[in-house]
PDB file of C-alpha atoms in Angstrom:
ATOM      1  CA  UNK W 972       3.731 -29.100  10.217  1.00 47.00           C
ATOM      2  CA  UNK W 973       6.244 -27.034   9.011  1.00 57.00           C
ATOM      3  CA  UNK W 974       5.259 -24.083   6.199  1.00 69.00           C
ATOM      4  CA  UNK W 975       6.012 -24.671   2.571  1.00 80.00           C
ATOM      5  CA  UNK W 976       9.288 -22.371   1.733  1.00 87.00           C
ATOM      6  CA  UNK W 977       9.120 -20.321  -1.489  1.00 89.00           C
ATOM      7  CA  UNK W 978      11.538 -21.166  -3.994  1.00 90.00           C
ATOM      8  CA  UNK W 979      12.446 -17.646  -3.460  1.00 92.00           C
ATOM      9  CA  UNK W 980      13.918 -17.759  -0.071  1.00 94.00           C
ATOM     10  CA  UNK W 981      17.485 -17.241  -0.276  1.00 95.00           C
ATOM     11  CA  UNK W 982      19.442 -19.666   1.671  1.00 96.00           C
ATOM     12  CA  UNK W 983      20.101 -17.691   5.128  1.00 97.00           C
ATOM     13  CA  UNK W 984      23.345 -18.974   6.027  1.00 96.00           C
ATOM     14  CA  UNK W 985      24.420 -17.202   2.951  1.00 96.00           C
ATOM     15  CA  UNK W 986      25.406 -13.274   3.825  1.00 94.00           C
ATOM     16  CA  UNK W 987      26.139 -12.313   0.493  1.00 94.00           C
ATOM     17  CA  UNK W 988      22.756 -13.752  -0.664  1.00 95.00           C
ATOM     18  CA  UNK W 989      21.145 -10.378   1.149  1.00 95.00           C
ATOM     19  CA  UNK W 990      20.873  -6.850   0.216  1.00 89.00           C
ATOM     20  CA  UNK W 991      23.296  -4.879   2.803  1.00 86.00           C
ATOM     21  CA  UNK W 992      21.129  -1.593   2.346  1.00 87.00           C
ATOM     22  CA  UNK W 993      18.132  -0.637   0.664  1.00 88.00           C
ATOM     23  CA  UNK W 994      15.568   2.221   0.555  1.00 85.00           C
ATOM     24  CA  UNK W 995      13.228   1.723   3.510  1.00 85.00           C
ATOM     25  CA  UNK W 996      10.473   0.870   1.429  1.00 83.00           C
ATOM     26  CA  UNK W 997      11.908  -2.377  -0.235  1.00 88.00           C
ATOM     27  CA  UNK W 998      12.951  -3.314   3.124  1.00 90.00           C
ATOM     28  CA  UNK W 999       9.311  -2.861   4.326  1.00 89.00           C
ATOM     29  CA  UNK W1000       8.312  -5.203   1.161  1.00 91.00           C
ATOM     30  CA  UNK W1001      11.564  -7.918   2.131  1.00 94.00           C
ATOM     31  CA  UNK W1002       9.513  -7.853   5.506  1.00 95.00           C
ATOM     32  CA  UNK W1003       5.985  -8.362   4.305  1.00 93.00           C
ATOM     33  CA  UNK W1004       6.419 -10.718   1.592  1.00 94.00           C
ATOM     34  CA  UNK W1005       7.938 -13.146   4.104  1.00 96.00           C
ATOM     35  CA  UNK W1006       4.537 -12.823   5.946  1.00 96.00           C
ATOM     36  CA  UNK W1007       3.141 -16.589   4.968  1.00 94.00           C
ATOM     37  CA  UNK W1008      -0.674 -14.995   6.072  1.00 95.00           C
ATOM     38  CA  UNK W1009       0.502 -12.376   3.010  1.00 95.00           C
ATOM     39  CA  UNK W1010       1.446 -14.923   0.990  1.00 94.00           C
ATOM     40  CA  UNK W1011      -1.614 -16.477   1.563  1.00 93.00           C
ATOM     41  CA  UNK W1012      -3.793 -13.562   1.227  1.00 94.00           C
ATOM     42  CA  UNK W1013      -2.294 -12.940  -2.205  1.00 93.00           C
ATOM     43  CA  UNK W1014      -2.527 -16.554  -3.438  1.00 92.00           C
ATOM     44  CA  UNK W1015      -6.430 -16.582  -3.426  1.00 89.00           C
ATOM     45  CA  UNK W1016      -6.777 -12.958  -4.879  1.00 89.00           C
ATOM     46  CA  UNK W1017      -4.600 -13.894  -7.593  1.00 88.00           C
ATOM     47  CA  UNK W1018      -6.637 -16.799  -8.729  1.00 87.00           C
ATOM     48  CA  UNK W1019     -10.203 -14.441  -8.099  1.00 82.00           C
ATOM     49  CA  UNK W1020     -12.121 -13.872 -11.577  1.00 78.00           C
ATOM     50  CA  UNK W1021     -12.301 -10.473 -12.794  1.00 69.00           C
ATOM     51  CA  UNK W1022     -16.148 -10.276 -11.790  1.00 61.00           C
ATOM     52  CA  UNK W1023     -14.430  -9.395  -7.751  1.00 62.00           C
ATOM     53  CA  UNK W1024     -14.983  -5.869  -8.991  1.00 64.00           C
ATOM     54  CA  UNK W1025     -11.915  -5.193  -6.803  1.00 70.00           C
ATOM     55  CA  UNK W1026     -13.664  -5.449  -3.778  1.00 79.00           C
ATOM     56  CA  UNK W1027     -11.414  -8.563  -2.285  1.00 83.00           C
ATOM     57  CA  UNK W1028      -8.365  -6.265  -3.818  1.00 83.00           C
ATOM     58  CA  UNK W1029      -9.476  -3.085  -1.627  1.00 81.00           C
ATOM     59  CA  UNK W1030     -10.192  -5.078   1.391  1.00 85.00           C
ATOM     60  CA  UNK W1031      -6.558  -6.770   1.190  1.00 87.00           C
ATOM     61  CA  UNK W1032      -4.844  -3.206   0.365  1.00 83.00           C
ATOM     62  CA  UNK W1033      -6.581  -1.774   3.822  1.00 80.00           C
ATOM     63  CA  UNK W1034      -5.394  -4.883   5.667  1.00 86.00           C
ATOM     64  CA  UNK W1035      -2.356  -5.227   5.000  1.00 87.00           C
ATOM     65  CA  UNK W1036      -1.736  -1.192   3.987  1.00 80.00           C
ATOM     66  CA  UNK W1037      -0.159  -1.619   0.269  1.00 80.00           C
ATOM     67  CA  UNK W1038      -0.736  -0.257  -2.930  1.00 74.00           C
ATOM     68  CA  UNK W1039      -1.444  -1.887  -5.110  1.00 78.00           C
ATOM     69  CA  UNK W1040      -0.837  -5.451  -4.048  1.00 84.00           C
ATOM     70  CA  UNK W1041       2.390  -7.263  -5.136  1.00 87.00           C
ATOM     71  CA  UNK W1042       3.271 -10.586  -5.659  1.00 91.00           C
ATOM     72  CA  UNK W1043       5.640 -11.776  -2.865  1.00 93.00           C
ATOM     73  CA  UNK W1044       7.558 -13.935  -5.217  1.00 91.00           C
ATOM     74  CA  UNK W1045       9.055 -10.436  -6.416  1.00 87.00           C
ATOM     75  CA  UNK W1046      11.825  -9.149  -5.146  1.00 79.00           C
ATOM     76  CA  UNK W1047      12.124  -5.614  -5.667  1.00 68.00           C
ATOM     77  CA  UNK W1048       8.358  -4.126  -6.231  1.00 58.00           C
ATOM     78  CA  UNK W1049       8.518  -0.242  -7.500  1.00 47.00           C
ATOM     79  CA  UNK W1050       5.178   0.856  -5.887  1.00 50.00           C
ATOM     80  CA  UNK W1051       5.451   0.129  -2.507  1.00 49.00           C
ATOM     81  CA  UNK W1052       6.682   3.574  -1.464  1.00 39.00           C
ATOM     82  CA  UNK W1053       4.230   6.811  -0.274  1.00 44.00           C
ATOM     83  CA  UNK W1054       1.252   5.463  -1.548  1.00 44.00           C
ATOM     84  CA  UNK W1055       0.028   2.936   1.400  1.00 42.00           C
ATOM     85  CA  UNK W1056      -3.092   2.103   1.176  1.00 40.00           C
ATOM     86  CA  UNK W1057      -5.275   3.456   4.198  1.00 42.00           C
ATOM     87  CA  UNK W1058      -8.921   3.536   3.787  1.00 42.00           C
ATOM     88  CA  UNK W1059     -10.974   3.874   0.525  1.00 43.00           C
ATOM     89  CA  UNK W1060     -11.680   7.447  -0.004  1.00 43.00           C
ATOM     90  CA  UNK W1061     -15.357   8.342   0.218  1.00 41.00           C
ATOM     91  CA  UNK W1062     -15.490  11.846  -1.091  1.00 38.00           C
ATOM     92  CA  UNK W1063     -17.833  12.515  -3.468  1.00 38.00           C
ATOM     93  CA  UNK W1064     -17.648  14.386  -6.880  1.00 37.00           C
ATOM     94  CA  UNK W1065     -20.707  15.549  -8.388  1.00 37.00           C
ATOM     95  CA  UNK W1066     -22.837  13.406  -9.292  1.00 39.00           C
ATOM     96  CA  UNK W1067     -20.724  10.027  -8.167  1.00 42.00           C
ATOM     97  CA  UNK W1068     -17.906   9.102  -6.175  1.00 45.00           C
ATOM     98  CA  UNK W1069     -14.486   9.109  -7.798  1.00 43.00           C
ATOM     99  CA  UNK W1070     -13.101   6.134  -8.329  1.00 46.00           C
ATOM    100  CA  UNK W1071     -10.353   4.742  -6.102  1.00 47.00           C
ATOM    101  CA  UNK W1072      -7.612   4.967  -9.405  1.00 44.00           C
ATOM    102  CA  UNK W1073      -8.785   8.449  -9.934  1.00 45.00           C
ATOM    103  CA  UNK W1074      -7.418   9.920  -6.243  1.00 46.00           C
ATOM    104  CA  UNK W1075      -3.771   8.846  -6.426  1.00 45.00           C
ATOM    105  CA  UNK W1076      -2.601  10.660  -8.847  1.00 45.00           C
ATOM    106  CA  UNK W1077      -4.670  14.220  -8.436  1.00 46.00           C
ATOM    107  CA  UNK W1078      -5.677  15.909  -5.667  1.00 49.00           C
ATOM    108  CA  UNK W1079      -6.832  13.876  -2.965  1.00 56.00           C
ATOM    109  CA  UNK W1080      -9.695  16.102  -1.722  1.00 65.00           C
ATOM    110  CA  UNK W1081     -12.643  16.428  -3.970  1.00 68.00           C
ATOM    111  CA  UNK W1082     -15.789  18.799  -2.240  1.00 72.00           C
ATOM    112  CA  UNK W1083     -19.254  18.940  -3.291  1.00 73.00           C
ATOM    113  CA  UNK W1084     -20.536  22.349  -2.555  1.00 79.00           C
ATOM    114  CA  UNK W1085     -23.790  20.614  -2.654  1.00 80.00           C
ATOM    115  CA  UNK W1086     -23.218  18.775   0.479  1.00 79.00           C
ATOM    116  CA  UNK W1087     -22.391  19.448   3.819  1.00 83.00           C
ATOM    117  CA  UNK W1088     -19.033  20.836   4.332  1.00 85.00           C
ATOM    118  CA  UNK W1089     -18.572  20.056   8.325  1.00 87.00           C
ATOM    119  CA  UNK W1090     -19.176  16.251   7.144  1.00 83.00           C
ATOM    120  CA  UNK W1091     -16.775  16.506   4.113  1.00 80.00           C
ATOM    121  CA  UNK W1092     -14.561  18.313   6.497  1.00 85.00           C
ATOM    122  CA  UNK W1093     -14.588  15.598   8.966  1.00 82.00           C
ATOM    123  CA  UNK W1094     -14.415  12.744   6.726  1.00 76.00           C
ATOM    124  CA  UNK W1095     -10.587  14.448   5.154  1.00 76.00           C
ATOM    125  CA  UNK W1096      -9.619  14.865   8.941  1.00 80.00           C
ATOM    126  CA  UNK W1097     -10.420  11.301   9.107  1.00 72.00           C
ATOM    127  CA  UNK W1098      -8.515  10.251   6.340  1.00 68.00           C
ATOM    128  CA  UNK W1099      -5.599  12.281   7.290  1.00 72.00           C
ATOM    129  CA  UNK W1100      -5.568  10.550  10.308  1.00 70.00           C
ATOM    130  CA  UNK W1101      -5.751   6.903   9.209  1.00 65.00           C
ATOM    131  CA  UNK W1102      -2.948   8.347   6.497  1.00 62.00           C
ATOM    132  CA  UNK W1103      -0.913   9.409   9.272  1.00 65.00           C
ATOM    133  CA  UNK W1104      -0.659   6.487  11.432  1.00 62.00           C
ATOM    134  CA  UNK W1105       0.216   4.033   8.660  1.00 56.00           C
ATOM    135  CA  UNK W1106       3.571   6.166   8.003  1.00 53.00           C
ATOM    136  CA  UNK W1107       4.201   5.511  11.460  1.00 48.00           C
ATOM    137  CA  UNK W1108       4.121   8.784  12.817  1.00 44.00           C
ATOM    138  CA  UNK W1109       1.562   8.433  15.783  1.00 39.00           C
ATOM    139  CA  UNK W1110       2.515   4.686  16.587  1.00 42.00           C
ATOM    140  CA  UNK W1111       5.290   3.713  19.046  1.00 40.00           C
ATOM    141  CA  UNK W1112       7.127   1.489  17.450  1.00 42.00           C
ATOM    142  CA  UNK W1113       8.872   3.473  14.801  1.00 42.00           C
ATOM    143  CA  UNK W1114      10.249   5.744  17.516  1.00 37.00           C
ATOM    144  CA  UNK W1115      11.069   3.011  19.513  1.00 43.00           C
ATOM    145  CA  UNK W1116      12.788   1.309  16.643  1.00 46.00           C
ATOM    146  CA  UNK W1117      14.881   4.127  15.844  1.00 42.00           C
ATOM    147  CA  UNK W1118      17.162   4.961  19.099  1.00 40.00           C
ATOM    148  CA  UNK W1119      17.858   1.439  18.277  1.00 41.00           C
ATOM    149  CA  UNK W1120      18.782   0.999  14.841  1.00 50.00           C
ATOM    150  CA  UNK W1121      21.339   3.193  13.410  1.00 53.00           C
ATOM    151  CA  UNK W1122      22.850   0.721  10.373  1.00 70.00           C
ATOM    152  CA  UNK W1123      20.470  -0.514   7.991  1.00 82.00           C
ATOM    153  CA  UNK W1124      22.810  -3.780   7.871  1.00 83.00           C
ATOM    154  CA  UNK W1125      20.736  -4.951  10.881  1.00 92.00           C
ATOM    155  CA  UNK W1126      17.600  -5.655   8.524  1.00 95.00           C
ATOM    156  CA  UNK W1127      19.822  -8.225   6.187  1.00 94.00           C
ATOM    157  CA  UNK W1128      19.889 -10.159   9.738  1.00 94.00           C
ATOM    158  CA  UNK W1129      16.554  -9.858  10.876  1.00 96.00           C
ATOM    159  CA  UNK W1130      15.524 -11.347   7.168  1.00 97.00           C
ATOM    160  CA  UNK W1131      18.235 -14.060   7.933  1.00 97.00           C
ATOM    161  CA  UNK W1132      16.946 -14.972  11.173  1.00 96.00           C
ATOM    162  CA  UNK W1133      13.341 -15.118   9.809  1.00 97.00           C
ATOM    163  CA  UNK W1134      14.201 -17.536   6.766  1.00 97.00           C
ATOM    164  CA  UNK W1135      16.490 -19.478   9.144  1.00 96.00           C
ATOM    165  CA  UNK W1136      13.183 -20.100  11.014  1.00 95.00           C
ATOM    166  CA  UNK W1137      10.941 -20.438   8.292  1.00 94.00           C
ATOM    167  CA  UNK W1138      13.874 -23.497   7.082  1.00 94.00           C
ATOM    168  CA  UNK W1139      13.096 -25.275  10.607  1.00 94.00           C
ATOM    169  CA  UNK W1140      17.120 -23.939  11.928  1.00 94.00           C
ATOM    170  CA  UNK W1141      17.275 -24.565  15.411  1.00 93.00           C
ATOM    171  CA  UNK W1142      18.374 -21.466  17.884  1.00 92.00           C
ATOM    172  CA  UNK W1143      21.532 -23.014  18.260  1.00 92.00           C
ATOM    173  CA  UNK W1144      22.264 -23.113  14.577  1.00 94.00           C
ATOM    174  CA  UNK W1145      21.410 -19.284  14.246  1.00 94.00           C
ATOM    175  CA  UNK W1146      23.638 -18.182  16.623  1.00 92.00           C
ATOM    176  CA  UNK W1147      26.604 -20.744  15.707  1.00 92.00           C
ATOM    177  CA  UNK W1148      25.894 -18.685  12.054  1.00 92.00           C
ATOM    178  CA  UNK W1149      24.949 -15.464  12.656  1.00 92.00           C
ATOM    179  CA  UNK W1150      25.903 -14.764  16.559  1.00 90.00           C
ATOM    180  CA  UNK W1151      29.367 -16.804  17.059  1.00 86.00           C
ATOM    181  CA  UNK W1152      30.361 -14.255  19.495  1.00 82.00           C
ATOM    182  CA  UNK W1153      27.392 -13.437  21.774  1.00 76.00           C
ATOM    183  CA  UNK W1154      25.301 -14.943  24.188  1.00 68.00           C
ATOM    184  CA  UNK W1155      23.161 -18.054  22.813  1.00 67.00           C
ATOM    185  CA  UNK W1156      19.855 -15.566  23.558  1.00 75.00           C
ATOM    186  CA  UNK W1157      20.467 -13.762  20.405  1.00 86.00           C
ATOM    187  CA  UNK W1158      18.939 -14.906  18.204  1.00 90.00           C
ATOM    188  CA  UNK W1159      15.472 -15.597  20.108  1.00 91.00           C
ATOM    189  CA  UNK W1160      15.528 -11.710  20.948  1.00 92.00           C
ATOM    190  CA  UNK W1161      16.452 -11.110  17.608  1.00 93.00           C
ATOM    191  CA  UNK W1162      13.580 -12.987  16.122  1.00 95.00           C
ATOM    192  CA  UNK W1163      11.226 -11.156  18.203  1.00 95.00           C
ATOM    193  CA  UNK W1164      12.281  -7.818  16.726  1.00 95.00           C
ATOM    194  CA  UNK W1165      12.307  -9.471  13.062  1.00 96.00           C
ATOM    195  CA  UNK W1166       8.545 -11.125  13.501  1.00 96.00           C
ATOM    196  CA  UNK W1167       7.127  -8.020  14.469  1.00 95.00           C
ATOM    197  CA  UNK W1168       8.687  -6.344  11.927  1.00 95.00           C
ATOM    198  CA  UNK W1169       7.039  -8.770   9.511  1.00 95.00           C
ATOM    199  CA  UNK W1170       3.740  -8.987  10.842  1.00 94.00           C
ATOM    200  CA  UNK W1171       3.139  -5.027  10.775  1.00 90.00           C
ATOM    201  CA  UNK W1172       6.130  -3.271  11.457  1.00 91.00           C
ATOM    202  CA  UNK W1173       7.200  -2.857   8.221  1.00 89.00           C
ATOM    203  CA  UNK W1174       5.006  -0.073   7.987  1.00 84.00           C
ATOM    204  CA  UNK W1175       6.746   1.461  10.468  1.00 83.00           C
ATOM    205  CA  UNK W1176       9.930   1.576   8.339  1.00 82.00           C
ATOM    206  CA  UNK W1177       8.539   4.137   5.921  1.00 71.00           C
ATOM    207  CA  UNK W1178       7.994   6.662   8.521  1.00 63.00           C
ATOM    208  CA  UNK W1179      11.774   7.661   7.037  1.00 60.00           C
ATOM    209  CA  UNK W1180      11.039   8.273   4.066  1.00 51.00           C
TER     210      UNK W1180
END
């Protein structure tokens, strides 16, 4: 059975219908929102009561490495930039931990000198690490993806190639559309760049910012 398409989805045989360049982090978000598991994700923790306590919300941020969550039916998020969402912070202040709001906007190591250090020390090397590898800059891809790439223009096509799939086109129609003048393989290899750019790539993208 084919997916439901949101009413969103501009119609992919329609060029001008796509942004020709963007910052890398609203392509990242044109990637992710396309992501029907995202979609679905966000569907049940919009309809949550307010009783979650965030816990759904943090668990969702760490899978899918945003912050804070967005609704995929918008188009052009504003807070989907530096701040991707790793792993909950565990340091400890005092007499209780800080709360998750309270580190992303003010220093983001907190020590208490009534602890051990090596374990506080190990826990911000941790951190740094998981911080590090979701802007891309110990994972393969990104370098990969960047001898390749060299005009953002490329991205309006792999988002036109996705929706063309997501609308049930067959291979033949994407490359009479979007390929007219290559080989009829196009757009299959092309899809497999574009899906894995949707399905965790994208965080690969803001390795340039």
């Amino acid at each position: 059975m084919r997916e439901m398409i949101p009413p969103w989805l501009p119609d992919w045989k329609d060029e001008s219908a796509y942004p020709e360049k963007l910052a890398p982090e609203f392509w990242a978000w044109e990637f992710l929102r396309r992501n029907a598991e995202y979609q679905e994700d966000y569907g049940v923790f919009s309809n949550l009561p307010y009783a979650d306590n965030g816990n759904e919300e943090h668990r969702l941020m760490k899978k899918w490495g945003v912050f804070p969550l967005h609704d995929p039916d918008e188009s052009q998020p504003l807070t989907i930039e530096r701040g991707l969402y790793s792993e909950k912070p565990p340091y400890v202040y005092f007499d209780g931990r800080v709360r998750h709001s309270e580190i992303w906007h003010s220093p983001p190591f907190v020590f208490d000198l009534r602890q051990s250090l090596d374990k506080q020390l190990a826990e911000c090397k941790q951190w740094l690490k998981c911080m590090r590898d979701n802007r891309g800059e110990n994972r393969g891809f990104s370098a990969e993806r960047g001898k390749r790439i060299q005009d953002d223009s490329i991205y309006r096509t792999y988002l036109r190639v996705l929706d063309a799939e997501r609308c049930g086109a067959s291979r033949e129609e994407m490359a009479d559309r979007l390929y007219p003048d290559s080989h009829t393989d196009t757009p299959s290899k092309a899809l497999h760049v574009a899906r894995e750019l949707r399905d965790g790539g994208y965080r690969d993208l803001l390795a340039r910012l």
